[in-house]
Every structure is written in structure tokens, then in C-alpha cells.
Amino acid sequence: MNDCLFCKIVAGDIPAKLVAENDNFLAFADIAPTAPVHVVAVPKTHYANAAEFADADSQGMGQFMQFITEIGESETSNGYRLVFNTDADGGQTVFHVHAHVLGGRAMQWPAG
Ligand code: 5GP
Ligand code: ZN
């Protein structure tokens, strides 16, 4: 999609430090990490958010969950957190569905 930051990373037009990739998904290091492990994972197809992705391709969403849990398992040794920020109150700033995989320190709960 024109003017989508994560579509540009998927296309290779904006560089990113890749963590994992397959035919459908890409994972890369967050440019402003908030934890020792902070990976952003996206489907290569553009959907605005998790709800759009799940509605359009529930099987793909299932495969995406497998992709991001594999990243959590391989990048951390003591647990991790998976986050889909969605829309304004969810704190979403890039409107191409993405999961944050966070770890390497104890996460706080409840969320801020
Ligand atoms: P959101 O706030 O939408 O859930 O998450 C967007 C994430 O993308 C933020 O954590 C932000 O640091 C990250 N981000 C924004 N621009 C870039 C970029 O150009 N490259 C990378 N690798 N991450 C980015
Ligand atoms: Zn996009």
C-alpha cells in the first residue's frame, strides 16, 4: 500500500534488521526498543489492524500466531509478551497490522 511504512520495509525500500522471514511474514527489530528483546512482526499483505487481518484471513492469522510464538520461544529464555496495539486507545501508530514480541526482562502488569 502506498505510504505504509511497514509495506515499505516488506518491499525492502526501508532497511530493517531482520529477525525472521517466510513467504507470508516478516519480523524485524523495533527501531525504538522498549525491552532487551523487541521484535515487530507483520504479514507481508497489508491489513490495517488485527481485526481486519483475522476477518479477511483467519487461517493466515493462525499461521501468524505460530510465527510470532516461534520468535518468542527462540529470542527469549524466560517468557515473553505478544501485543497487538489497535487504533487510538490501543496506542497504534503504524496502521499495518503488527505484533510486538517483547522479552528479556520482566514485563509489568497491568499495562500502562
Ligand atoms: P505501534 O505503536 O503502532 O504498536 O508500533 C509501531 C512500532 O513501530 C513502534 O514500536 C515503533 O518504534 C516502530 N517503528 C516505527 N518506525 C519504524 C521504522 O522505521 N523501523 C522499525 N524497525 N521500527 C519502526
Ligand atoms: Zn502496509
mmCIF file of N, CA and C and ligand atoms in Angstrom:
data_model
loop_
_atom_site.group_PDB
_atom_site.id
_atom_site.type_symbol
_atom_site.label_atom_id
_atom_site.label_comp_id
_atom_site.label_asym_id
_atom_site.label_seq_id
_atom_site.Cartn_x
_atom_site.Cartn_y
_atom_site.Cartn_z
ATOM 1 N N MET A 1 0.846 -1.199 0.000
ATOM 2 C CA MET A 1 0.000 0.000 0.000
ATOM 3 C C MET A 1 0.877 1.243 0.000
ATOM 4 N N ASN A 2 0.497 2.240 -0.767
ATOM 5 C CA ASN A 2 1.266 3.493 -0.831
ATOM 6 C C ASN A 2 1.384 4.108 0.549
ATOM 7 N N ASP A 3 2.586 4.599 0.840
ATOM 8 C CA ASP A 3 2.770 5.383 2.053
ATOM 9 C C ASP A 3 2.597 4.599 3.339
ATOM 10 N N CYS A 4 2.662 3.273 3.278
ATOM 11 C CA CYS A 4 2.632 2.493 4.512
ATOM 12 C C CYS A 4 4.073 2.114 4.869
ATOM 13 N N LEU A 5 4.490 2.513 6.051
ATOM 14 C CA LEU A 5 5.873 2.283 6.494
ATOM 15 C C LEU A 5 6.235 0.794 6.473
ATOM 16 N N PHE A 6 5.341 -0.044 6.988
ATOM 17 C CA PHE A 6 5.696 -1.463 7.077
ATOM 18 C C PHE A 6 5.625 -2.148 5.707
ATOM 19 N N CYS A 7 4.753 -1.674 4.803
ATOM 20 C CA CYS A 7 4.807 -2.182 3.424
ATOM 21 C C CYS A 7 6.156 -1.842 2.798
ATOM 22 N N LYS A 8 6.689 -0.663 3.113
ATOM 23 C CA LYS A 8 7.996 -0.278 2.561
ATOM 24 C C LYS A 8 9.111 -1.144 3.139
ATOM 25 N N ILE A 9 9.016 -1.510 4.403
ATOM 26 C CA ILE A 9 10.012 -2.428 4.986
ATOM 27 C C ILE A 9 9.882 -3.798 4.325
ATOM 28 N N VAL A 10 8.633 -4.277 4.133
ATOM 29 C CA VAL A 10 8.420 -5.569 3.463
ATOM 30 C C VAL A 10 9.024 -5.545 2.058
ATOM 31 N N ALA A 11 8.870 -4.425 1.354
ATOM 32 C CA ALA A 11 9.373 -4.307 -0.025
ATOM 33 C C ALA A 11 10.883 -4.114 -0.072
ATOM 34 N N GLY A 12 11.503 -3.845 1.083
ATOM 35 C CA GLY A 12 12.941 -3.600 1.109
ATOM 36 C C GLY A 12 13.304 -2.158 0.788
ATOM 37 N N ASP A 13 12.303 -1.275 0.705
ATOM 38 C CA ASP A 13 12.567 0.130 0.394
ATOM 39 C C ASP A 13 13.083 0.903 1.599
ATOM 40 N N ILE A 14 12.770 0.415 2.797
ATOM 41 C CA ILE A 14 13.311 0.990 4.032
ATOM 42 C C ILE A 14 14.040 -0.146 4.738
ATOM 43 N N PRO A 15 15.305 0.082 5.134
ATOM 44 C CA PRO A 15 16.062 -1.005 5.752
ATOM 45 C C PRO A 15 15.565 -1.336 7.156
ATOM 46 N N ALA A 16 15.701 -2.591 7.528
ATOM 47 C CA ALA A 16 15.362 -3.022 8.888
ATOM 48 C C ALA A 16 16.254 -4.209 9.213
ATOM 49 N N LYS A 17 16.464 -4.412 10.510
ATOM 50 C CA LYS A 17 17.279 -5.551 10.958
ATOM 51 C C LYS A 17 16.366 -6.776 11.052
ATOM 52 N N LEU A 18 16.484 -7.679 10.092
ATOM 53 C CA LEU A 18 15.560 -8.813 10.024
ATOM 54 C C LEU A 18 15.843 -9.831 11.124
ATOM 55 N N VAL A 19 14.763 -10.382 11.669
ATOM 56 C CA VAL A 19 14.854 -11.411 12.704
ATOM 57 C C VAL A 19 14.368 -12.756 12.152
ATOM 58 N N ALA A 20 13.310 -12.732 11.354
ATOM 59 C CA ALA A 20 12.766 -13.962 10.774
ATOM 60 C C ALA A 20 11.938 -13.598 9.553
ATOM 61 N N GLU A 21 11.856 -14.544 8.615
ATOM 62 C CA GLU A 21 11.061 -14.300 7.409
ATOM 63 C C GLU A 21 10.611 -15.631 6.830
ATOM 64 N N ASN A 22 9.392 -15.666 6.321
ATOM 65 C CA ASN A 22 8.965 -16.764 5.459
ATOM 66 C C ASN A 22 8.150 -16.154 4.314
ATOM 67 N N ASP A 23 7.456 -16.991 3.555
ATOM 68 C CA ASP A 23 6.761 -16.465 2.372
ATOM 69 C C ASP A 23 5.733 -15.396 2.726
ATOM 70 N N ASN A 24 5.117 -15.527 3.890
ATOM 71 C CA ASN A 24 3.979 -14.678 4.227
ATOM 72 C C ASN A 24 4.251 -13.604 5.275
ATOM 73 N N PHE A 25 5.295 -13.803 6.079
ATOM 74 C CA PHE A 25 5.505 -12.937 7.246
ATOM 75 C C PHE A 25 6.949 -12.455 7.332
ATOM 76 N N LEU A 26 7.119 -11.315 8.004
ATOM 77 C CA LEU A 26 8.450 -10.745 8.215
ATOM 78 C C LEU A 26 8.523 -10.251 9.662
ATOM 79 N N ALA A 27 9.681 -10.452 10.285
ATOM 80 C CA ALA A 27 9.901 -9.939 11.639
ATOM 81 C C ALA A 27 11.225 -9.186 11.657
ATOM 82 N N PHE A 28 11.230 -8.034 12.345
ATOM 83 C CA PHE A 28 12.422 -7.178 12.368
ATOM 84 C C PHE A 28 12.505 -6.475 13.713
ATOM 85 N N ALA A 29 13.704 -5.990 14.025
ATOM 86 C CA ALA A 29 13.924 -5.308 15.302
ATOM 87 C C ALA A 29 13.206 -3.963 15.305
ATOM 88 N N ASP A 30 12.528 -3.643 16.416
ATOM 89 C CA ASP A 30 11.886 -2.334 16.559
ATOM 90 C C ASP A 30 12.966 -1.253 16.599
ATOM 91 N N ILE A 31 12.712 -0.137 15.920
ATOM 92 C CA ILE A 31 13.705 0.932 15.826
ATOM 93 C C ILE A 31 13.880 1.657 17.161
ATOM 94 N N ALA A 32 12.894 1.561 18.025
ATOM 95 C CA ALA A 32 12.959 2.211 19.345
ATOM 96 C C ALA A 32 12.571 1.183 20.405
ATOM 97 N N PRO A 33 13.471 0.247 20.689
ATOM 98 C CA PRO A 33 13.095 -0.889 21.547
ATOM 99 C C PRO A 33 12.739 -0.449 22.967
ATOM 100 N N THR A 34 11.720 -1.094 23.520
ATOM 101 C CA THR A 34 11.294 -0.799 24.894
ATOM 102 C C THR A 34 11.630 -1.962 25.826
ATOM 103 N N ALA A 35 12.346 -2.948 25.328
ATOM 104 C CA ALA A 35 12.764 -4.102 26.130
ATOM 105 C C ALA A 35 14.000 -4.674 25.433
ATOM 106 N N PRO A 36 14.809 -5.463 26.149
ATOM 107 C CA PRO A 36 16.001 -6.043 25.515
ATOM 108 C C PRO A 36 15.671 -6.834 24.240
ATOM 109 N N VAL A 37 14.554 -7.526 24.246
ATOM 110 C CA VAL A 37 14.031 -8.147 23.017
ATOM 111 C C VAL A 37 12.775 -7.381 22.620
ATOM 112 N N HIS A 38 12.797 -6.742 21.454
ATOM 113 C CA HIS A 38 11.609 -6.030 20.963
ATOM 114 C C HIS A 38 11.566 -6.203 19.445
ATOM 115 N N VAL A 39 10.799 -7.195 19.047
ATOM 116 C CA VAL A 39 10.674 -7.556 17.636
ATOM 117 C C VAL A 39 9.286 -7.143 17.168
ATOM 118 N N VAL A 40 9.197 -6.617 15.956
ATOM 119 C CA VAL A 40 7.923 -6.308 15.306
ATOM 120 C C VAL A 40 7.728 -7.334 14.197
ATOM 121 N N ALA A 41 6.568 -7.977 14.183
ATOM 122 C CA ALA A 41 6.272 -8.987 13.159
ATOM 123 C C ALA A 41 5.036 -8.567 12.382
ATOM 124 N N VAL A 42 5.089 -8.734 11.055
ATOM 125 C CA VAL A 42 3.988 -8.304 10.179
ATOM 126 C C VAL A 42 3.677 -9.377 9.137
ATOM 127 N N PRO A 43 2.415 -9.467 8.722
ATOM 128 C CA PRO A 43 2.130 -10.192 7.480
ATOM 129 C C PRO A 43 2.584 -9.323 6.305
ATOM 130 N N LYS A 44 3.049 -9.942 5.239
ATOM 131 C CA LYS A 44 3.511 -9.166 4.082
ATOM 132 C C LYS A 44 2.345 -8.482 3.368
ATOM 133 N N THR A 45 1.163 -9.057 3.481
ATOM 134 C CA THR A 45 -0.048 -8.431 2.941
ATOM 135 C C THR A 45 -0.509 -7.340 3.893
ATOM 136 N N HIS A 46 -0.936 -6.210 3.326
ATOM 137 C CA HIS A 46 -1.375 -5.090 4.152
ATOM 138 C C HIS A 46 -2.789 -5.298 4.689
ATOM 139 N N TYR A 47 -2.914 -5.276 6.012
ATOM 140 C CA TYR A 47 -4.198 -5.111 6.705
ATOM 141 C C TYR A 47 -3.970 -4.039 7.742
ATOM 142 N N ALA A 48 -5.000 -3.236 8.021
ATOM 143 C CA ALA A 48 -4.798 -2.093 8.917
ATOM 144 C C ALA A 48 -4.536 -2.523 10.356
ATOM 145 N N ASN A 49 -5.205 -3.585 10.777
ATOM 146 C CA ASN A 49 -5.067 -3.985 12.188
ATOM 147 C C ASN A 49 -5.423 -5.463 12.351
ATOM 148 N N ALA A 50 -5.333 -5.950 13.574
ATOM 149 C CA ALA A 50 -5.535 -7.378 13.832
ATOM 150 C C ALA A 50 -6.949 -7.820 13.470
ATOM 151 N N ALA A 51 -7.930 -6.956 13.704
ATOM 152 C CA ALA A 51 -9.321 -7.319 13.409
ATOM 153 C C ALA A 51 -9.525 -7.509 11.907
ATOM 154 N N GLU A 52 -8.964 -6.602 11.115
ATOM 155 C CA GLU A 52 -9.078 -6.729 9.644
ATOM 156 C C GLU A 52 -8.392 -7.990 9.148
ATOM 157 N N PHE A 53 -7.220 -8.269 9.713
ATOM 158 C CA PHE A 53 -6.465 -9.455 9.312
ATOM 159 C C PHE A 53 -7.265 -10.716 9.656
ATOM 160 N N ALA A 54 -7.752 -10.810 10.886
ATOM 161 C CA ALA A 54 -8.489 -12.000 11.326
ATOM 162 C C ALA A 54 -9.767 -12.190 10.510
ATOM 163 N N ASP A 55 -10.441 -11.078 10.204
ATOM 164 C CA ASP A 55 -11.671 -11.159 9.408
ATOM 165 C C ASP A 55 -11.390 -11.649 7.994
ATOM 166 N N ALA A 56 -10.314 -11.149 7.409
ATOM 167 C CA ALA A 56 -10.033 -11.438 5.994
ATOM 168 C C ALA A 56 -9.392 -12.807 5.810
ATOM 169 N N ASP A 57 -8.616 -13.268 6.798
ATOM 170 C CA ASP A 57 -7.805 -14.470 6.604
ATOM 171 C C ASP A 57 -7.558 -15.143 7.960
ATOM 172 N N SER A 58 -8.554 -15.843 8.458
ATOM 173 C CA SER A 58 -8.422 -16.440 9.796
ATOM 174 C C SER A 58 -7.334 -17.519 9.816
ATOM 175 N N GLN A 59 -7.189 -18.236 8.714
ATOM 176 C CA GLN A 59 -6.119 -19.244 8.664
ATOM 177 C C GLN A 59 -4.747 -18.558 8.700
ATOM 178 N N GLY A 60 -4.618 -17.450 7.967
ATOM 179 C CA GLY A 60 -3.378 -16.688 7.985
ATOM 180 C C GLY A 60 -3.086 -16.139 9.371
ATOM 181 N N MET A 61 -4.122 -15.713 10.074
ATOM 182 C CA MET A 61 -3.923 -15.219 11.434
ATOM 183 C C MET A 61 -3.412 -16.336 12.329
ATOM 184 N N GLY A 62 -3.936 -17.539 12.140
ATOM 185 C CA GLY A 62 -3.444 -18.682 12.912
ATOM 186 C C GLY A 62 -1.975 -18.956 12.627
ATOM 187 N N GLN A 63 -1.622 -18.893 11.354
ATOM 188 C CA GLN A 63 -0.215 -19.108 10.982
ATOM 189 C C GLN A 63 0.665 -17.987 11.534
ATOM 190 N N PHE A 64 0.118 -16.781 11.577
ATOM 191 C CA PHE A 64 0.876 -15.650 12.129
ATOM 192 C C PHE A 64 1.120 -15.861 13.622
ATOM 193 N N MET A 65 0.118 -16.378 14.328
ATOM 194 C CA MET A 65 0.313 -16.660 15.757
ATOM 195 C C MET A 65 1.434 -17.675 15.945
ATOM 196 N N GLN A 66 1.495 -18.668 15.056
ATOM 197 C CA GLN A 66 2.577 -19.656 15.132
ATOM 198 C C GLN A 66 3.929 -18.971 14.885
ATOM 199 N N PHE A 67 3.972 -18.080 13.903
ATOM 200 C CA PHE A 67 5.209 -17.350 13.562
ATOM 201 C C PHE A 67 5.696 -16.528 14.752
ATOM 202 N N ILE A 68 4.782 -15.804 15.397
ATOM 203 C CA ILE A 68 5.245 -14.910 16.471
ATOM 204 C C ILE A 68 5.569 -15.681 17.752
ATOM 205 N N THR A 69 4.866 -16.779 18.002
ATOM 206 C CA THR A 69 5.240 -17.551 19.195
ATOM 207 C C THR A 69 6.597 -18.225 18.982
ATOM 208 N N GLU A 70 6.893 -18.627 17.768
ATOM 209 C CA GLU A 70 8.228 -19.200 17.495
ATOM 210 C C GLU A 70 9.315 -18.151 17.740
ATOM 211 N N ILE A 71 9.046 -16.895 17.388
ATOM 212 C CA ILE A 71 10.019 -15.826 17.664
ATOM 213 C C ILE A 71 10.180 -15.648 19.173
ATOM 214 N N GLY A 72 9.069 -15.615 19.897
ATOM 215 C CA GLY A 72 9.157 -15.501 21.354
ATOM 216 C C GLY A 72 9.969 -16.627 21.956
ATOM 217 N N GLU A 73 9.717 -17.844 21.489
ATOM 218 C CA GLU A 73 10.441 -19.006 22.030
ATOM 219 C C GLU A 73 11.922 -18.948 21.689
ATOM 220 N N SER A 74 12.259 -18.479 20.495
ATOM 221 C CA SER A 74 13.669 -18.520 20.084
ATOM 222 C C SER A 74 14.460 -17.307 20.576
ATOM 223 N N GLU A 75 13.805 -16.157 20.761
ATOM 224 C CA GLU A 75 14.533 -14.933 21.121
ATOM 225 C C GLU A 75 14.639 -14.715 22.624
ATOM 226 N N THR A 76 13.860 -15.449 23.408
ATOM 227 C CA THR A 76 13.876 -15.260 24.861
ATOM 228 C C THR A 76 14.056 -16.605 25.546
ATOM 229 N N SER A 77 14.404 -16.540 26.826
ATOM 230 C CA SER A 77 14.610 -17.788 27.567
ATOM 231 C C SER A 77 13.756 -17.861 28.822
ATOM 232 N N ASN A 78 13.006 -16.789 29.101
ATOM 233 C CA ASN A 78 12.284 -16.765 30.376
ATOM 234 C C ASN A 78 10.861 -16.229 30.212
ATOM 235 N N GLY A 79 10.340 -16.298 29.002
ATOM 236 C CA GLY A 79 8.979 -15.816 28.752
ATOM 237 C C GLY A 79 8.978 -14.530 27.947
ATOM 238 N N TYR A 80 7.807 -14.181 27.450
ATOM 239 C CA TYR A 80 7.696 -13.025 26.549
ATOM 240 C C TYR A 80 6.261 -12.551 26.530
ATOM 241 N N ARG A 81 6.059 -11.379 25.931
ATOM 242 C CA ARG A 81 4.713 -10.809 25.795
ATOM 243 C C ARG A 81 4.455 -10.521 24.326
ATOM 244 N N LEU A 82 3.229 -10.844 23.868
ATOM 245 C CA LEU A 82 2.783 -10.575 22.493
ATOM 246 C C LEU A 82 1.712 -9.501 22.554
ATOM 247 N N VAL A 83 1.872 -8.436 21.755
ATOM 248 C CA VAL A 83 0.957 -7.286 21.825
ATOM 249 C C VAL A 83 0.527 -6.873 20.424
ATOM 250 N N PHE A 84 -0.796 -6.673 20.257
ATOM 251 C CA PHE A 84 -1.341 -6.055 19.042
ATOM 252 C C PHE A 84 -1.991 -4.736 19.458
ATOM 253 N N ASN A 85 -1.291 -3.639 19.367
ATOM 254 C CA ASN A 85 -1.933 -2.349 19.621
ATOM 255 C C ASN A 85 -2.919 -2.079 18.487
ATOM 256 N N THR A 86 -4.131 -1.665 18.838
ATOM 257 C CA THR A 86 -5.170 -1.470 17.820
ATOM 258 C C THR A 86 -5.892 -0.143 18.019
ATOM 259 N N ASP A 87 -5.794 0.714 17.003
ATOM 260 C CA ASP A 87 -6.475 2.010 16.965
ATOM 261 C C ASP A 87 -6.034 2.938 18.102
ATOM 262 N N ALA A 88 -6.772 4.018 18.272
ATOM 263 C CA ALA A 88 -6.296 5.124 19.109
ATOM 264 C C ALA A 88 -6.063 4.709 20.558
ATOM 265 N N ASP A 89 -7.066 4.150 21.199
ATOM 266 C CA ASP A 89 -6.900 3.806 22.609
ATOM 267 C C ASP A 89 -5.902 2.664 22.796
ATOM 268 N N GLY A 90 -5.705 1.863 21.773
ATOM 269 C CA GLY A 90 -4.714 0.794 21.848
ATOM 270 C C GLY A 90 -3.289 1.279 21.645
ATOM 271 N N GLY A 91 -3.146 2.538 21.238
ATOM 272 C CA GLY A 91 -1.809 3.099 21.066
ATOM 273 C C GLY A 91 -1.160 2.744 19.746
ATOM 274 N N GLN A 92 -1.976 2.383 18.738
ATOM 275 C CA GLN A 92 -1.411 2.021 17.436
ATOM 276 C C GLN A 92 -0.932 3.276 16.710
ATOM 277 N N THR A 93 0.302 3.228 16.197
ATOM 278 C CA THR A 93 0.843 4.374 15.454
ATOM 279 C C THR A 93 1.149 4.035 14.000
ATOM 280 N N VAL A 94 1.324 2.751 13.696
ATOM 281 C CA VAL A 94 1.545 2.323 12.313
ATOM 282 C C VAL A 94 0.374 1.417 11.938
ATOM 283 N N PHE A 95 -0.350 1.810 10.880
ATOM 284 C CA PHE A 95 -1.623 1.142 10.598
ATOM 285 C C PHE A 95 -1.470 0.049 9.552
ATOM 286 N N HIS A 96 -0.500 -0.815 9.813
ATOM 287 C CA HIS A 96 -0.295 -2.104 9.121
ATOM 288 C C HIS A 96 -0.173 -3.102 10.270
ATOM 289 N N VAL A 97 -1.073 -4.064 10.308
ATOM 290 C CA VAL A 97 -1.122 -4.962 11.477
ATOM 291 C C VAL A 97 0.263 -5.498 11.824
ATOM 292 N N HIS A 98 0.574 -5.436 13.105
ATOM 293 C CA HIS A 98 1.875 -5.940 13.572
ATOM 294 C C HIS A 98 1.737 -6.432 14.997
ATOM 295 N N ALA A 99 2.546 -7.436 15.320
ATOM 296 C CA ALA A 99 2.635 -7.914 16.697
ATOM 297 C C ALA A 99 3.983 -7.476 17.249
ATOM 298 N N HIS A 100 3.971 -6.982 18.475
ATOM 299 C CA HIS A 100 5.211 -6.747 19.206
ATOM 300 C C HIS A 100 5.539 -8.015 19.981
ATOM 301 N N VAL A 101 6.764 -8.505 19.858
ATOM 302 C CA VAL A 101 7.247 -9.613 20.684
ATOM 303 C C VAL A 101 8.265 -9.004 21.639
ATOM 304 N N LEU A 102 7.926 -8.996 22.926
ATOM 305 C CA LEU A 102 8.716 -8.297 23.946
ATOM 306 C C LEU A 102 9.243 -9.283 24.966
ATOM 307 N N GLY A 103 10.502 -9.117 25.344
ATOM 308 C CA GLY A 103 11.052 -10.001 26.369
ATOM 309 C C GLY A 103 12.435 -9.543 26.787
ATOM 310 N N GLY A 104 13.095 -10.412 27.530
ATOM 311 C CA GLY A 104 14.444 -10.100 28.009
ATOM 312 C C GLY A 104 14.445 -9.380 29.341
ATOM 313 N N ARG A 105 13.285 -9.043 29.848
ATOM 314 C CA ARG A 105 13.129 -8.512 31.207
ATOM 315 C C ARG A 105 11.707 -8.834 31.642
ATOM 316 N N ALA A 106 11.455 -8.723 32.939
ATOM 317 C CA ALA A 106 10.085 -8.960 33.418
ATOM 318 C C ALA A 106 9.191 -7.823 32.954
ATOM 319 N N MET A 107 8.065 -8.153 32.344
ATOM 320 C CA MET A 107 7.096 -7.156 31.910
ATOM 321 C C MET A 107 6.237 -6.735 33.107
ATOM 322 N N GLN A 108 5.707 -5.528 33.016
ATOM 323 C CA GLN A 108 4.821 -5.062 34.083
ATOM 324 C C GLN A 108 3.372 -5.349 33.717
ATOM 325 N N TRP A 109 2.552 -5.537 34.721
ATOM 326 C CA TRP A 109 1.122 -5.717 34.562
ATOM 327 C C TRP A 109 0.431 -5.147 35.759
ATOM 328 N N PRO A 110 -0.683 -4.419 35.657
ATOM 329 C CA PRO A 110 -1.424 -4.142 34.432
ATOM 330 C C PRO A 110 -0.680 -3.197 33.491
ATOM 331 N N ALA A 111 -1.082 -3.259 32.212
ATOM 332 C CA ALA A 111 -0.480 -2.420 31.185
ATOM 333 C C ALA A 111 -0.737 -0.954 31.496
ATOM 334 N N GLY A 112 0.175 -0.090 31.070
ATOM 335 C CA GLY A 112 0.021 1.346 31.309
ATOM 336 C C GLY A 112 -0.976 1.954 30.354
HETATM 337 P P1 5GP B 1 2.573 0.677 17.317
HETATM 338 O O1 5GP B 1 2.777 1.888 18.182
HETATM 339 O O2 5GP B 1 1.827 1.033 16.047
HETATM 340 O O3 5GP B 1 2.002 -0.507 18.027
HETATM 341 O O4 5GP B 1 4.036 0.188 16.933
HETATM 342 C C1 5GP B 1 4.777 0.705 15.888
HETATM 343 C C2 5GP B 1 6.204 0.361 16.201
HETATM 344 O O5 5GP B 1 6.979 0.557 15.029
HETATM 345 C C3 5GP B 1 6.835 1.250 17.301
HETATM 346 O O6 5GP B 1 7.274 0.422 18.374
HETATM 347 C C4 5GP B 1 7.993 1.943 16.590
HETATM 348 O O7 5GP B 1 9.144 2.080 17.400
HETATM 349 C C5 5GP B 1 8.245 1.037 15.399
HETATM 350 N N1 5GP B 1 8.776 1.736 14.249
HETATM 351 C C6 5GP B 1 8.352 2.927 13.756
HETATM 352 N N2 5GP B 1 9.060 3.256 12.661
HETATM 353 C C7 5GP B 1 9.949 2.244 12.450
HETATM 354 C C8 5GP B 1 10.950 2.032 11.449
HETATM 355 O O8 5GP B 1 11.175 2.820 10.531
HETATM 356 N N3 5GP B 1 11.681 0.885 11.560
HETATM 357 C C9 5GP B 1 11.464 -0.021 12.573
HETATM 358 N N4 5GP B 1 12.248 -1.112 12.595
HETATM 359 N N5 5GP B 1 10.519 0.147 13.513
HETATM 360 C C10 5GP B 1 9.769 1.284 13.465
HETATM 361 ZN ZN ZN B 2 1.199 -1.818 4.875
#
